[in-house]
JSON list of C-alpha atoms and ligand atoms in Angstrom, two decimals:
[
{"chain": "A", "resi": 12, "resn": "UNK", "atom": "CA", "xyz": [-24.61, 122.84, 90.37]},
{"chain": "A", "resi": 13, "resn": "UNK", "atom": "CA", "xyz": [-27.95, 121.31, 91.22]},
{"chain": "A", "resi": 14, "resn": "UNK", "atom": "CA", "xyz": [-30.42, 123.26, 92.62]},
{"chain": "A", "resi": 15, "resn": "UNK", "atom": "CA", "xyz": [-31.18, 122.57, 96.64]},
{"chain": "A", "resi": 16, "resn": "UNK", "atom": "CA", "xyz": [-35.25, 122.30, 96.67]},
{"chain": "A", "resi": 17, "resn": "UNK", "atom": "CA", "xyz": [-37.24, 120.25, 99.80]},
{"chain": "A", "resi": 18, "resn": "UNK", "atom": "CA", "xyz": [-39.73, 117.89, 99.48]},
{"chain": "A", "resi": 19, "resn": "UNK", "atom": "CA", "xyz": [-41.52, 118.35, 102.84]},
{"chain": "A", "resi": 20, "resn": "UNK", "atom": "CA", "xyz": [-44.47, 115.13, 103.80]},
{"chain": "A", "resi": 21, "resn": "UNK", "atom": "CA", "xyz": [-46.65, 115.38, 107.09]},
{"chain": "A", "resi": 22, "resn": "UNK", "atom": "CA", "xyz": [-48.14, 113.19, 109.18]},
{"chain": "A", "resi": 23, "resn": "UNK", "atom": "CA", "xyz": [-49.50, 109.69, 107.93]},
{"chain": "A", "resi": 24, "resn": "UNK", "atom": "CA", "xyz": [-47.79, 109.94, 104.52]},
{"chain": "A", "resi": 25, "resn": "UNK", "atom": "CA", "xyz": [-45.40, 107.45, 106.56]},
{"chain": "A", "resi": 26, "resn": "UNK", "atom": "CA", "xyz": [-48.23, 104.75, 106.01]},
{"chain": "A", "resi": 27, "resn": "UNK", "atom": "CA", "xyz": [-48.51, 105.21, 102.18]},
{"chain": "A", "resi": 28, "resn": "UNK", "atom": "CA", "xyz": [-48.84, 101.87, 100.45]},
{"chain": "A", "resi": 29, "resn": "UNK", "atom": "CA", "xyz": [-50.85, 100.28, 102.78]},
{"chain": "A", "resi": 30, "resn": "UNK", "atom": "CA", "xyz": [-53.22, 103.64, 104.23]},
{"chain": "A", "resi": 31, "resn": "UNK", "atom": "CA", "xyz": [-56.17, 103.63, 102.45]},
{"chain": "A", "resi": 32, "resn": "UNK", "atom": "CA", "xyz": [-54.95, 102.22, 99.00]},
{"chain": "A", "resi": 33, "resn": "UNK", "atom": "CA", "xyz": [-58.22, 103.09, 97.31]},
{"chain": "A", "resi": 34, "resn": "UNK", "atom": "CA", "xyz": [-57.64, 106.62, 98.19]},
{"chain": "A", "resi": 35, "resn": "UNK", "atom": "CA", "xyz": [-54.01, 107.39, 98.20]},
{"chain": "A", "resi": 36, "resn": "UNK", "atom": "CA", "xyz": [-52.94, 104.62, 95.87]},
{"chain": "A", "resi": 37, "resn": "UNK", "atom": "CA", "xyz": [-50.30, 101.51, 96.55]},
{"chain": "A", "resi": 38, "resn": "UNK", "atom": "CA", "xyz": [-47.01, 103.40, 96.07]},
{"chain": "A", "resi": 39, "resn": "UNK", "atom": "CA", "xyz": [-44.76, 103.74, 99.52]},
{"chain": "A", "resi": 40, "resn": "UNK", "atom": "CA", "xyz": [-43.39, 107.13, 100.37]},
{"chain": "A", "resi": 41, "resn": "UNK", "atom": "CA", "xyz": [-40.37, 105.56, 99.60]},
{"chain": "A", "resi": 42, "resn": "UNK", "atom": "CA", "xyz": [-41.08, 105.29, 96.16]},
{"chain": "A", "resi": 43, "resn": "UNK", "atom": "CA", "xyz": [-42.19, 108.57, 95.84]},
{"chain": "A", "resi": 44, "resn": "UNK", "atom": "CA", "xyz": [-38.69, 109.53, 97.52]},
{"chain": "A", "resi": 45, "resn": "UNK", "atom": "CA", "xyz": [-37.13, 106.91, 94.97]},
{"chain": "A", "resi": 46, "resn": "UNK", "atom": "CA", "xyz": [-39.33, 108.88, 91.91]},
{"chain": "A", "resi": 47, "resn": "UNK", "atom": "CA", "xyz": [-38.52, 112.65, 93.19]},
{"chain": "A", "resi": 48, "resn": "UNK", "atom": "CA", "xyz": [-34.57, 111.96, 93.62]},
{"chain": "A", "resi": 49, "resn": "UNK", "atom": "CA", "xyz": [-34.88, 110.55, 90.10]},
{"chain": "A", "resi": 50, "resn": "UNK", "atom": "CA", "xyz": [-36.76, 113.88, 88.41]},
{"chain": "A", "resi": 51, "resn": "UNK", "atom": "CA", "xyz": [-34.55, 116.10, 90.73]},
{"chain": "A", "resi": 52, "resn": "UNK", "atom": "CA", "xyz": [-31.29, 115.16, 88.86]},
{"chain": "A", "resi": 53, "resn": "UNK", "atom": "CA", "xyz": [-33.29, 115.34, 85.55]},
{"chain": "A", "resi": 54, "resn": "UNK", "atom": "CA", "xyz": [-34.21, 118.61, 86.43]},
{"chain": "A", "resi": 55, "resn": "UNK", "atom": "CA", "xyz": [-31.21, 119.67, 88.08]},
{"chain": "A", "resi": 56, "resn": "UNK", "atom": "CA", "xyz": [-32.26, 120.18, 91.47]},
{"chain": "A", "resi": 57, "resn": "UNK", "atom": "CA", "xyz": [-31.49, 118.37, 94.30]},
{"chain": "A", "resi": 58, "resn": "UNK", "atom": "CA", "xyz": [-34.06, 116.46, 96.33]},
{"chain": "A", "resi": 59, "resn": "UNK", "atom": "CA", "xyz": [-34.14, 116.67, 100.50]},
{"chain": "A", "resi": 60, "resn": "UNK", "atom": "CA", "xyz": [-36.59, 114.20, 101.14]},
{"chain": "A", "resi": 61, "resn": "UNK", "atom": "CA", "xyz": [-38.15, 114.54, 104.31]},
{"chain": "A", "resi": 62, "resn": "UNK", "atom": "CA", "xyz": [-41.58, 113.20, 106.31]},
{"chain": "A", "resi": 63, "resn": "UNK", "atom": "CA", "xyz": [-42.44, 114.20, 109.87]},
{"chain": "A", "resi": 64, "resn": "UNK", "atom": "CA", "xyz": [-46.05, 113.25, 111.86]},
{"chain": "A", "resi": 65, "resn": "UNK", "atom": "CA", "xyz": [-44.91, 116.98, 113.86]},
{"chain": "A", "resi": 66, "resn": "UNK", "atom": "CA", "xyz": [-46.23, 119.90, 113.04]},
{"chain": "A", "resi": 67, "resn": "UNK", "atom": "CA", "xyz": [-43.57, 121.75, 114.79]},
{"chain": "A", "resi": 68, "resn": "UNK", "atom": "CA", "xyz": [-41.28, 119.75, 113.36]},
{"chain": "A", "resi": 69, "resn": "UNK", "atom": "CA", "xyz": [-42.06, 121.12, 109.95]},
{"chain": "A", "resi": 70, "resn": "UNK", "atom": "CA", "xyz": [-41.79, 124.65, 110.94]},
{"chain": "A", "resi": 71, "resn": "UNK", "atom": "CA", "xyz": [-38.76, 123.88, 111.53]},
{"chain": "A", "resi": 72, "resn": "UNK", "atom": "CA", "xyz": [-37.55, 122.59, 108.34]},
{"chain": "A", "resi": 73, "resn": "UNK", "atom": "CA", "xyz": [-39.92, 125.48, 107.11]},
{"chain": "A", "resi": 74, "resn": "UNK", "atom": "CA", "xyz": [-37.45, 127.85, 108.70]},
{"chain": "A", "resi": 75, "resn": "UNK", "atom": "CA", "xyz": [-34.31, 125.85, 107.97]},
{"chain": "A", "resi": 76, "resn": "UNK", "atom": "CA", "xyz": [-35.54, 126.06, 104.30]},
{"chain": "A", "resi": 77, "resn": "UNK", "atom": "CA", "xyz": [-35.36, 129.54, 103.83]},
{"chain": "A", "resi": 78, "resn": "UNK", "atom": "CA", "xyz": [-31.60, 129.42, 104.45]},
{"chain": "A", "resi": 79, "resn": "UNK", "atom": "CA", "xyz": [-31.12, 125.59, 102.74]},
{"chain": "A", "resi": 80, "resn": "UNK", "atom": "CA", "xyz": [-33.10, 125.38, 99.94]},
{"chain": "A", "resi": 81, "resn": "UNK", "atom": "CA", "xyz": [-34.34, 127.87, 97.36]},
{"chain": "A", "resi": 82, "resn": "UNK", "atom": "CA", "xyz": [-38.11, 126.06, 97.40]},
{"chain": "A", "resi": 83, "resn": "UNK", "atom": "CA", "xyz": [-39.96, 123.55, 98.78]},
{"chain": "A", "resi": 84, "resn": "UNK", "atom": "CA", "xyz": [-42.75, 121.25, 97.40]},
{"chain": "A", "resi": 85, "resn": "UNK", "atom": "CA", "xyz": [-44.47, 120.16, 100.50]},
{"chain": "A", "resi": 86, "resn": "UNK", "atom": "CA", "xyz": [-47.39, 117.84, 101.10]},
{"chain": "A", "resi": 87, "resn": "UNK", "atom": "CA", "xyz": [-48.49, 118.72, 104.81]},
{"chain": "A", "resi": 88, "resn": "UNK", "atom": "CA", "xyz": [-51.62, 116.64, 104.99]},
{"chain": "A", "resi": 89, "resn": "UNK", "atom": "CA", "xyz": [-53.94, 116.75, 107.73]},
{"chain": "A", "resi": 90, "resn": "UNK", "atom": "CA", "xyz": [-52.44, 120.15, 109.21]},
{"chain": "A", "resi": 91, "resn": "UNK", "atom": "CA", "xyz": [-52.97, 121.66, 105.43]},
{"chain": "A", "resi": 92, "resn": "UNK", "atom": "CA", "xyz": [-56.22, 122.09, 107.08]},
{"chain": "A", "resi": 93, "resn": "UNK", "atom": "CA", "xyz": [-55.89, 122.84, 110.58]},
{"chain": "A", "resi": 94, "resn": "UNK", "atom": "CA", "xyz": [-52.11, 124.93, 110.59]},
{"chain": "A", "resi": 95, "resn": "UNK", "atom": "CA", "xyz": [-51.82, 128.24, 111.07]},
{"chain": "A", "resi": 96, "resn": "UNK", "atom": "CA", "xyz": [-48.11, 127.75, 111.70]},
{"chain": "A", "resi": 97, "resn": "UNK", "atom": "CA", "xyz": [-47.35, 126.48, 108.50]},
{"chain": "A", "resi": 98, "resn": "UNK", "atom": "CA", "xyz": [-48.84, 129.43, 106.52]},
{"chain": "A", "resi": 99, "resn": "UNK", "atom": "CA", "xyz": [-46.63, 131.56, 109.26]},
{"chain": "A", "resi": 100, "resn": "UNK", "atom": "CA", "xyz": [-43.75, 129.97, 108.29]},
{"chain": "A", "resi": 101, "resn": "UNK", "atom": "CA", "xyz": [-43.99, 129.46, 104.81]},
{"chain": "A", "resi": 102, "resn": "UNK", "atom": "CA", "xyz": [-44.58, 133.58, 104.69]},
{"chain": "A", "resi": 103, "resn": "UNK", "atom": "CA", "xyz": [-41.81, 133.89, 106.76]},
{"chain": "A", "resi": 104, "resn": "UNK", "atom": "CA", "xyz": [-39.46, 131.59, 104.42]},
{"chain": "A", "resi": 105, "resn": "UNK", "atom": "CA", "xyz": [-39.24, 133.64, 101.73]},
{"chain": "A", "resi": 106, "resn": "UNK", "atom": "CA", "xyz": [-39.00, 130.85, 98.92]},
{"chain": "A", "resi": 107, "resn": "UNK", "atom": "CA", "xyz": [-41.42, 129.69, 96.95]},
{"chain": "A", "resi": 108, "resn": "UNK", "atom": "CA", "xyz": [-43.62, 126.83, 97.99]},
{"chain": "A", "resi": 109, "resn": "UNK", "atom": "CA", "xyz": [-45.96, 124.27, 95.82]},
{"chain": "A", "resi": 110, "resn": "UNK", "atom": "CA", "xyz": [-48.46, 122.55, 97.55]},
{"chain": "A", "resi": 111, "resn": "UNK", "atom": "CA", "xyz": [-49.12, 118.97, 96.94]},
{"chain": "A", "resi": 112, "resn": "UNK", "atom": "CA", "xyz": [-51.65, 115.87, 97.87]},
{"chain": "A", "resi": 113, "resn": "UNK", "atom": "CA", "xyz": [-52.16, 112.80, 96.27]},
{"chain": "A", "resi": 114, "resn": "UNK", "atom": "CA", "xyz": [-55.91, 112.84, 96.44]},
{"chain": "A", "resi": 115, "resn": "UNK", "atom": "CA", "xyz": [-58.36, 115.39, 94.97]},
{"chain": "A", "resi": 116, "resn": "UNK", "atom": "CA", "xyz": [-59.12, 117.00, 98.20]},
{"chain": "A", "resi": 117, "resn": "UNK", "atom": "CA", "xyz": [-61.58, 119.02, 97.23]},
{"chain": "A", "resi": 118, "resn": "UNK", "atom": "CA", "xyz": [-64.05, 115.84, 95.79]},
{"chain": "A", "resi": 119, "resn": "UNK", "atom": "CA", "xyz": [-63.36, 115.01, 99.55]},
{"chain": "A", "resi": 120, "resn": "UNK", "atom": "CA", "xyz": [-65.20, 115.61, 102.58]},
{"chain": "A", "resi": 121, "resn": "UNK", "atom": "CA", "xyz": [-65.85, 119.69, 103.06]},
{"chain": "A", "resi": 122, "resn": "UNK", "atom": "CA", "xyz": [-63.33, 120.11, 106.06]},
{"chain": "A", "resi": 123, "resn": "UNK", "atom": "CA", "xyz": [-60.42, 119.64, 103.04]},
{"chain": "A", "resi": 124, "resn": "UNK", "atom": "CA", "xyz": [-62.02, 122.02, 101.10]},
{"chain": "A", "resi": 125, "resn": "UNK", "atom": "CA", "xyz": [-59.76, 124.74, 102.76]},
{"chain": "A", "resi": 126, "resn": "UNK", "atom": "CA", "xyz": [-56.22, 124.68, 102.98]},
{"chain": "A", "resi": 127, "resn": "UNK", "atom": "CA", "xyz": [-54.13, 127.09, 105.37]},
{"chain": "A", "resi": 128, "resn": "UNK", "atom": "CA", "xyz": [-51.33, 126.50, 103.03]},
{"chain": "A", "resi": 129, "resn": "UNK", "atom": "CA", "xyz": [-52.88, 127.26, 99.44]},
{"chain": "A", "resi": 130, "resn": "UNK", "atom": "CA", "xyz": [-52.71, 131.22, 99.70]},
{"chain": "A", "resi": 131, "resn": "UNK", "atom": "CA", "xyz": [-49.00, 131.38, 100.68]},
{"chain": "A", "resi": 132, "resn": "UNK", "atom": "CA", "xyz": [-48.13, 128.67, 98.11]},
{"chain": "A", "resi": 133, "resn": "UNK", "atom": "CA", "xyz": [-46.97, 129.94, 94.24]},
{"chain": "A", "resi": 134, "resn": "UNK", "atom": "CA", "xyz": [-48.72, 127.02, 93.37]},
{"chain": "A", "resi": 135, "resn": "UNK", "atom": "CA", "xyz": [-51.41, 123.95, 94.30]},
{"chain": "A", "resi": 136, "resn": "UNK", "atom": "CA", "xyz": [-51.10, 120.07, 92.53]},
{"chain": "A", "resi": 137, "resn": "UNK", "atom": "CA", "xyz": [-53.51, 117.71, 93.93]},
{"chain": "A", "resi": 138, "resn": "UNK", "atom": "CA", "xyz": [-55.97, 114.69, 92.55]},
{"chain": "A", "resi": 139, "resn": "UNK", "atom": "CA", "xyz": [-52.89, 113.12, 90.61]},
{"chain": "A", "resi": 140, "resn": "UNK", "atom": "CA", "xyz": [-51.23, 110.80, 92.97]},
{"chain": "A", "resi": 141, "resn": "UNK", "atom": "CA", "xyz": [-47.88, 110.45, 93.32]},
{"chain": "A", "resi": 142, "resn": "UNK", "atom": "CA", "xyz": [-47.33, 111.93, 89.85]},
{"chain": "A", "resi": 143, "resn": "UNK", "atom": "CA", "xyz": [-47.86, 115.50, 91.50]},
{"chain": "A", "resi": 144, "resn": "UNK", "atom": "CA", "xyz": [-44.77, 115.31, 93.48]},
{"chain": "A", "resi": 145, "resn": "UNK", "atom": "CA", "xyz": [-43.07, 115.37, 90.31]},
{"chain": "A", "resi": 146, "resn": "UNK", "atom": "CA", "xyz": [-45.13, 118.01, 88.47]},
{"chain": "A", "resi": 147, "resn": "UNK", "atom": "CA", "xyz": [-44.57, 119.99, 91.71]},
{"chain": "A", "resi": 148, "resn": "UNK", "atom": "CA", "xyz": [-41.04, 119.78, 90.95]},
{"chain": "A", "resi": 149, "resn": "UNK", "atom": "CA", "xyz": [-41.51, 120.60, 87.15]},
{"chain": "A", "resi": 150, "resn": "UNK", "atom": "CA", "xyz": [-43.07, 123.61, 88.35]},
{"chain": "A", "resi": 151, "resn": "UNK", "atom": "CA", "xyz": [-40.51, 124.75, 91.33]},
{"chain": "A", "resi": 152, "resn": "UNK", "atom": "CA", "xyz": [-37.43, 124.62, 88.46]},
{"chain": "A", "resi": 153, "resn": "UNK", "atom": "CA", "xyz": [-38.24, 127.98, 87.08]},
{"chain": "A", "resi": 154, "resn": "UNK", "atom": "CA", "xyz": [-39.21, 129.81, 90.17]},
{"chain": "A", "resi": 155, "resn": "UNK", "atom": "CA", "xyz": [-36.05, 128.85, 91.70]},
{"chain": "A", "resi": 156, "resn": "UNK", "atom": "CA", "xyz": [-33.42, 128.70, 89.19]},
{"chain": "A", "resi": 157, "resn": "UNK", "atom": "CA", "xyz": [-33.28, 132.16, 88.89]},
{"chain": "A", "resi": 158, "resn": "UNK", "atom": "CA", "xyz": [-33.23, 133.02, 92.35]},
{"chain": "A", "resi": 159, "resn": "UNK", "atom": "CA", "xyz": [-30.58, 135.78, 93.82]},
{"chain": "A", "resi": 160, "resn": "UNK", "atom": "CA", "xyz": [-30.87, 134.83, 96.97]},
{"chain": "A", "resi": 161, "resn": "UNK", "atom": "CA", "xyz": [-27.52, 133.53, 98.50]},
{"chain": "A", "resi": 162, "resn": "UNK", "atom": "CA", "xyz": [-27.40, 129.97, 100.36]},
{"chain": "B", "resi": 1, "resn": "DQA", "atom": "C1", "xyz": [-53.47, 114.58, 101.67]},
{"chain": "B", "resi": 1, "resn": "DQA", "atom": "C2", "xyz": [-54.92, 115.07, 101.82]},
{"chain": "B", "resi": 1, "resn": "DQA", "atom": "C3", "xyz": [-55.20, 115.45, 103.26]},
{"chain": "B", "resi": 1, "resn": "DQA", "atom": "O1", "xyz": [-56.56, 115.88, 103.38]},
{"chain": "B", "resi": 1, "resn": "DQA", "atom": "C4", "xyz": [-54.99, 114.27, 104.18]},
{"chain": "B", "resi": 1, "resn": "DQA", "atom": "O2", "xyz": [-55.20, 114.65, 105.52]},
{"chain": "B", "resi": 1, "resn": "DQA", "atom": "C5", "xyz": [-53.68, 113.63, 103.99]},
{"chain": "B", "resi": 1, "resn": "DQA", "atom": "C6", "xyz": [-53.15, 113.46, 102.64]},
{"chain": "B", "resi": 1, "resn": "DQA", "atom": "C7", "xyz": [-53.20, 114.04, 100.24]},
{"chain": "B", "resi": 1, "resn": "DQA", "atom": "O3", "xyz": [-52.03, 113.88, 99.90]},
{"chain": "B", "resi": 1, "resn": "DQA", "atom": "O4", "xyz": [-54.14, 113.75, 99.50]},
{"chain": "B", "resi": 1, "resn": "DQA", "atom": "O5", "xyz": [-53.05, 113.16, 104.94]},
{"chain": "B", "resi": 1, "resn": "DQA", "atom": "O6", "xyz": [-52.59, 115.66, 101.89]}
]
């Protein structure tokens, strides 16, 4: 049975395609939904796709994860930098969590030097576009296919 991971996207990741192309690329978040359901049932996991521009909103599929999903892959953009509720959450989850962004945020400007996220996450992909969301999930596979925990 496929494995339940999320793939969490924060605020402005809506606008992919058309934010900042030269930055972030042409690809839609729906193709990158389109790509990530495609490598999830390669890999045997299956993809809940989700973008919110809330931060509460994902603490609560932060939360909801820990009893839903056996990992998440999240991109949380801006509040990567700013959210001390995500790191709260994701400590709180109890399943393993790899952090992703399109650009290389640290060739950016300093304030994305430091993510809130990065030293709660098993892992950190960023700098290879869209391809990260599925290296993400490359990477999630092992850490949760061997997972006891009961959904
Ligand atoms: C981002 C990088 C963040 O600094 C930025 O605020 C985003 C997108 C990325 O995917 O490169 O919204 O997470």
């Amino acid at each position: 049975m496929a494995i339940p991971v999320f793939v969490l996207n924060g605020p402005n990741l809506n606008m992919l395609g058309t934010r900042e192309p030269g930055i972030y690329g042409g690809k839609s978040l729906a193709d990158i939904e389109k790509d990530c359901k495609a490598a999830g049932k390669e890999l045997g996991l299956k993809v809940d796709f989700r973008q919110t521009n809330q931060e509460g909103t994902l603490v609560d599929w932060i939360q909801e994860a820990a009893t839903a999903a056996r990992g998440i892959v999240i991109n949380p953009g801006a509040y990567t930098h700013t959210s001390v509720a995500l790191q709260d959450a994701i400590r709180a989850a109890g399943v393993p969590v790899i952090e992703v962004h399109l650009s290389n945020i640290f060739a950016r400007e300093p304030f994305r030097h430091h993510s809130y996220v990065s030293p709660v996450a098993a892992g950190v992909i960023c700098g290879l576009g869209p391809l990260g969301y599925r290296l993400a999930l490359e990477a999630i596979k092992p850490l949760v296919e061997n997972s006891a925990k009961p959904l």
